[in-house]
Phi, psi and omega in degrees: 000126183277350183079007180258149186254144174278139179306314180300320181298313176303313177300320181293318174303314179296321178297315181303312182293319174295321176298315183296317183297319185291318178297313183296325181290344178260003171288179185286147169264131191226139176235123173267118187285145174254016181308318185254015176284152178284317179243168176054045180287155180264114187303318186243043176306317175308312178295320178301316182295321178306312184290317181290327181293323183298328180264010172088022176281141170263141184258126181235145176244093190302330180306332186269357188243153185283169180293324177303301172309316178297318179301313182300317182298315175293324179290334178260012176274130176262322179237123185237000000 
């Protein structure tokens, strides 16, 4: 391996990164609530949730969801 990159490969990599970025930006905006957490609670979480909802975030309480549903949420999250 010479350490040199071929222009075509670099263009392909750039294209894949841009495609991932565009696809990812279309995914869900997700906020994982700490409401039922034992530690590290968010003091003003109710106010925070109000603001996040105005910006299109979906609010989830993982304690109430199956592992399968949790995996699906994370897999489809563009912003977490």
